[in-house]
Amino acid sequence: MSRHKAGAGKRPGGRAARRPGPDRARLLRAARQFLAAIGETGLRRDMRQTPARVADAWSGEIVSGYRSDPRRILSRTIPAQDHDLVVVRDIPFTSVCVHHLLPFHGTAHVAYLPGKRLVGLSKIARAVDALSRRLQLQERLTRQVVEALASSLRPIGAACRVEAEHLCMSIRGARKTGARVVTSAYAGRFRTSPALRTEFLRLSGARPR
Ligand code: ZN
């Protein structure tokens, strides 16, 4: 889990303030420079609004996750009556690879075995959004989802499996369209129980090997 520097985003009293997030004005300047570096110096009529559109899309949506704290999203919990496995599958996400600044997108499947607390299912999808709408590595995203669940809910176990297509693999490099990268991360009981992992893989729709 990437953390802001100590004290950043915190008010005295411990309540997390809204995180600063991307700087639209700097993104606007950077977009103009990027176009100029490509060779589009004059900004033709059809491109006049492009720097503003790029700045809006990146600051408002594509990397907007820097403004959200997944642990805070997952902090509103209710007491658990029982301890049955909860699986939220097929959560769509989009992210940007930290190596090439190209999108990767796919689905995340998240599970936890409740300890004393439950969290709303929509909160899990929102936490995935908060973590994916950043510059990411798929492996790190997968691990961070598990860690956010583990630290916020203190479940008996937590698991995440992510399947994604990376544009940096399809439009450059290997140029393999349709190749999917699958990553998984486990915490708690999921690490020690192969049966629980198998149950998670089955319920989350993984193809049997
Ligand atoms: Zn990449």
Short mmCIF file of C-alpha atoms and ligand atoms in Angstrom, two decimals:
data_model
loop_
_atom_site.label_atom_id
_atom_site.label_comp_id
_atom_site.label_asym_id
_atom_site.label_seq_id
_atom_site.Cartn_x
_atom_site.Cartn_y
_atom_site.Cartn_z
CA MET A 1 0.00 0.00 0.00
CA SER A 2 1.52 3.30 -1.05
CA ARG A 3 1.13 5.82 1.72
CA HIS A 4 1.35 9.54 1.62
CA LYS A 5 4.17 10.98 3.67
CA ALA A 6 3.57 11.04 7.39
CA GLY A 7 1.03 13.66 8.26
CA ALA A 8 -0.09 14.37 4.68
CA GLY A 9 -3.83 14.18 4.26
CA LYS A 10 -4.45 14.11 8.00
CA ARG A 11 -6.08 16.76 10.08
CA PRO A 12 -5.26 17.10 13.77
CA GLY A 13 -7.64 14.73 15.47
CA GLY A 14 -6.87 11.95 13.04
CA ARG A 15 -9.63 12.50 10.48
CA ALA A 16 -8.25 12.07 6.97
CA ALA A 17 -8.72 15.12 4.78
CA ARG A 18 -9.44 14.83 1.08
CA ARG A 19 -6.15 13.87 -0.53
CA PRO A 20 -4.59 16.35 -2.91
CA GLY A 21 -4.57 14.24 -6.06
CA PRO A 22 -3.48 15.21 -9.58
CA ASP A 23 -2.77 18.85 -10.47
CA ARG A 24 -4.95 19.81 -13.46
CA ALA A 25 -2.99 22.98 -14.32
CA ARG A 26 0.29 21.08 -14.53
CA LEU A 27 -1.33 18.30 -16.53
CA LEU A 28 -2.59 20.92 -18.98
CA ARG A 29 0.92 22.30 -19.47
CA ALA A 30 2.35 18.80 -19.75
CA ALA A 31 -0.26 17.83 -22.38
CA ARG A 32 0.72 20.84 -24.51
CA GLN A 33 4.39 19.90 -24.21
CA PHE A 34 3.66 16.27 -25.03
CA LEU A 35 1.83 17.28 -28.22
CA ALA A 36 4.68 19.61 -29.15
CA ALA A 37 7.22 16.83 -28.54
CA ILE A 38 5.24 14.55 -30.87
CA GLY A 39 5.54 17.28 -33.49
CA GLU A 40 2.04 18.77 -33.22
CA THR A 41 3.31 22.27 -32.59
CA GLY A 42 0.58 24.40 -34.16
CA LEU A 43 -2.43 22.76 -32.47
CA ARG A 44 -4.70 22.36 -35.48
CA ARG A 45 -8.32 23.40 -35.17
CA ASP A 46 -9.48 19.87 -34.28
CA MET A 47 -6.86 19.69 -31.51
CA ARG A 48 -7.33 23.04 -29.88
CA GLN A 49 -9.26 21.56 -26.97
CA THR A 50 -7.10 18.46 -26.71
CA PRO A 51 -4.80 19.63 -23.89
CA ALA A 52 -7.83 20.66 -21.81
CA ARG A 53 -9.59 17.35 -22.54
CA VAL A 54 -6.47 15.41 -21.60
CA ALA A 55 -6.03 17.39 -18.38
CA ASP A 56 -9.71 16.89 -17.45
CA ALA A 57 -9.68 13.17 -18.20
CA TRP A 58 -6.45 12.46 -16.30
CA SER A 59 -7.10 14.62 -13.27
CA GLY A 60 -10.85 13.97 -13.01
CA GLU A 61 -11.06 10.29 -13.90
CA ILE A 62 -8.05 8.31 -15.08
CA VAL A 63 -5.85 8.85 -12.01
CA SER A 64 -8.53 10.25 -9.69
CA GLY A 65 -7.90 7.40 -7.23
CA TYR A 66 -5.10 9.38 -5.60
CA ARG A 67 -7.85 11.45 -3.98
CA SER A 68 -9.43 8.44 -2.27
CA ASP A 69 -8.31 6.37 0.66
CA PRO A 70 -9.46 2.76 0.28
CA ARG A 71 -9.10 2.11 4.00
CA ARG A 72 -11.46 4.97 4.69
CA ILE A 73 -13.95 3.63 2.14
CA LEU A 74 -13.82 0.26 3.90
CA SER A 75 -13.98 1.72 7.41
CA ARG A 76 -17.79 1.75 7.72
CA THR A 77 -18.49 -1.74 8.89
CA ILE A 78 -21.29 -3.61 10.63
CA PRO A 79 -21.07 -6.53 13.07
CA ALA A 80 -20.87 -9.96 11.45
CA GLN A 81 -23.44 -12.57 12.58
CA ASP A 82 -21.64 -15.47 10.96
CA HIS A 83 -18.39 -16.17 9.19
CA ASP A 84 -19.37 -17.42 5.73
CA LEU A 85 -17.23 -16.63 2.72
CA VAL A 86 -18.15 -13.41 0.88
CA VAL A 87 -17.14 -13.13 -2.78
CA VAL A 88 -17.64 -10.08 -4.98
CA ARG A 89 -16.75 -11.10 -8.50
CA ASP A 90 -16.44 -9.37 -11.87
CA ILE A 91 -15.72 -5.88 -10.57
CA PRO A 92 -14.70 -3.97 -13.71
CA PHE A 93 -11.75 -1.63 -13.37
CA THR A 94 -9.43 0.49 -15.48
CA SER A 95 -5.92 1.46 -14.50
CA VAL A 96 -2.73 2.85 -16.03
CA CYS A 97 0.51 0.90 -16.10
CA VAL A 98 3.30 2.63 -14.27
CA HIS A 99 5.89 1.57 -16.86
CA HIS A 100 4.33 2.91 -20.07
CA LEU A 101 1.45 5.13 -18.92
CA LEU A 102 -0.85 2.98 -21.03
CA PRO A 103 -4.17 1.62 -19.78
CA PHE A 104 -4.79 -1.86 -18.53
CA HIS A 105 -8.31 -2.97 -17.74
CA GLY A 106 -10.21 -6.02 -16.70
CA THR A 107 -12.01 -7.45 -13.72
CA ALA A 108 -11.20 -7.92 -10.06
CA HIS A 109 -12.63 -10.68 -7.88
CA VAL A 110 -12.47 -10.07 -4.16
CA ALA A 111 -13.28 -12.32 -1.23
CA TYR A 112 -13.06 -12.27 2.51
CA LEU A 113 -13.89 -14.56 5.35
CA PRO A 114 -15.45 -12.23 7.93
CA GLY A 115 -14.07 -11.95 11.41
CA LYS A 116 -16.12 -9.64 13.61
CA ARG A 117 -17.08 -7.12 10.92
CA LEU A 118 -18.81 -6.98 7.53
CA VAL A 119 -18.58 -4.22 4.95
CA GLY A 120 -21.10 -3.18 2.27
CA LEU A 121 -20.44 -4.90 -1.04
CA SER A 122 -20.46 -1.64 -2.99
CA LYS A 123 -17.67 -0.40 -0.72
CA ILE A 124 -15.43 -3.20 -1.98
CA ALA A 125 -16.02 -2.11 -5.58
CA ARG A 126 -15.28 1.50 -4.59
CA ALA A 127 -12.05 0.46 -2.89
CA VAL A 128 -10.97 -1.34 -6.08
CA ASP A 129 -11.72 1.89 -7.97
CA ALA A 130 -9.70 4.00 -5.53
CA LEU A 131 -6.69 1.73 -5.94
CA SER A 132 -6.95 1.13 -9.70
CA ARG A 133 -7.39 4.74 -10.76
CA ARG A 134 -3.71 5.42 -10.18
CA LEU A 135 -0.46 4.56 -11.91
CA GLN A 136 -0.26 0.90 -11.02
CA LEU A 137 1.31 -2.48 -11.45
CA GLN A 138 -1.28 -5.23 -11.66
CA GLU A 139 0.55 -7.28 -9.03
CA ARG A 140 0.67 -4.32 -6.66
CA LEU A 141 -3.01 -3.47 -7.23
CA THR A 142 -3.97 -7.06 -6.38
CA ARG A 143 -1.89 -7.04 -3.19
CA GLN A 144 -3.16 -3.58 -2.15
CA VAL A 145 -6.80 -4.67 -2.40
CA VAL A 146 -6.07 -7.55 -0.01
CA GLU A 147 -4.10 -5.32 2.36
CA ALA A 148 -6.84 -2.67 2.45
CA LEU A 149 -9.40 -5.35 3.34
CA ALA A 150 -7.11 -6.96 5.89
CA SER A 151 -6.30 -3.73 7.71
CA SER A 152 -9.81 -2.22 7.63
CA LEU A 153 -11.92 -5.28 8.41
CA ARG A 154 -9.51 -7.57 10.24
CA PRO A 155 -11.10 -10.56 8.49
CA ILE A 156 -10.08 -14.18 9.05
CA GLY A 157 -8.81 -14.10 5.49
CA ALA A 158 -8.88 -11.98 2.33
CA ALA A 159 -8.24 -12.75 -1.33
CA CYS A 160 -8.11 -10.93 -4.64
CA ARG A 161 -7.70 -12.16 -8.21
CA VAL A 162 -7.30 -9.71 -11.08
CA GLU A 163 -7.56 -10.50 -14.79
CA ALA A 164 -6.54 -7.73 -17.17
CA GLU A 165 -5.53 -6.85 -20.68
CA HIS A 166 -2.62 -4.44 -20.94
CA LEU A 167 -2.40 -2.03 -23.84
CA CYS A 168 1.38 -1.96 -23.38
CA MET A 169 1.31 -5.66 -24.41
CA SER A 170 -1.10 -5.22 -27.32
CA ILE A 171 -0.17 -1.95 -29.04
CA ARG A 172 3.59 -2.11 -28.42
CA GLY A 173 6.20 -4.63 -27.26
CA ALA A 174 4.85 -8.15 -27.69
CA ARG A 175 1.77 -6.83 -29.62
CA LYS A 176 -0.37 -9.65 -28.37
CA THR A 177 -3.98 -8.53 -28.45
CA GLY A 178 -6.26 -10.47 -26.15
CA ALA A 179 -3.55 -11.84 -23.86
CA ARG A 180 -4.77 -11.63 -20.28
CA VAL A 181 -2.61 -11.29 -17.22
CA VAL A 182 -3.90 -13.01 -14.08
CA THR A 183 -2.62 -12.15 -10.62
CA SER A 184 -3.76 -13.22 -7.17
CA ALA A 185 -2.98 -12.25 -3.61
CA TYR A 186 -4.03 -13.85 -0.35
CA ALA A 187 -3.97 -13.01 3.34
CA GLY A 188 -4.81 -14.88 6.53
CA ARG A 189 -6.68 -18.19 6.18
CA PHE A 190 -6.48 -18.06 2.38
CA ARG A 191 -2.72 -18.49 2.65
CA THR A 192 -2.92 -21.64 4.74
CA SER A 193 -6.04 -23.32 3.34
CA PRO A 194 -5.83 -24.72 -0.21
CA ALA A 195 -9.52 -25.70 0.10
CA LEU A 196 -10.49 -22.08 0.76
CA ARG A 197 -8.43 -20.88 -2.20
CA THR A 198 -10.08 -23.49 -4.41
CA GLU A 199 -13.52 -22.36 -3.23
CA PHE A 200 -12.62 -18.74 -3.98
CA LEU A 201 -11.34 -19.62 -7.45
CA ARG A 202 -14.48 -21.63 -8.18
CA LEU A 203 -16.88 -18.93 -6.96
CA SER A 204 -14.97 -16.20 -8.76
CA GLY A 205 -15.25 -18.05 -12.05
CA ALA A 206 -11.63 -19.09 -12.59
CA ARG A 207 -11.29 -21.77 -15.27
CA PRO A 208 -10.32 -25.08 -13.67
CA ARG A 209 -6.82 -26.21 -14.58
ZN ZN B 1 3.18 -1.37 -19.24
#
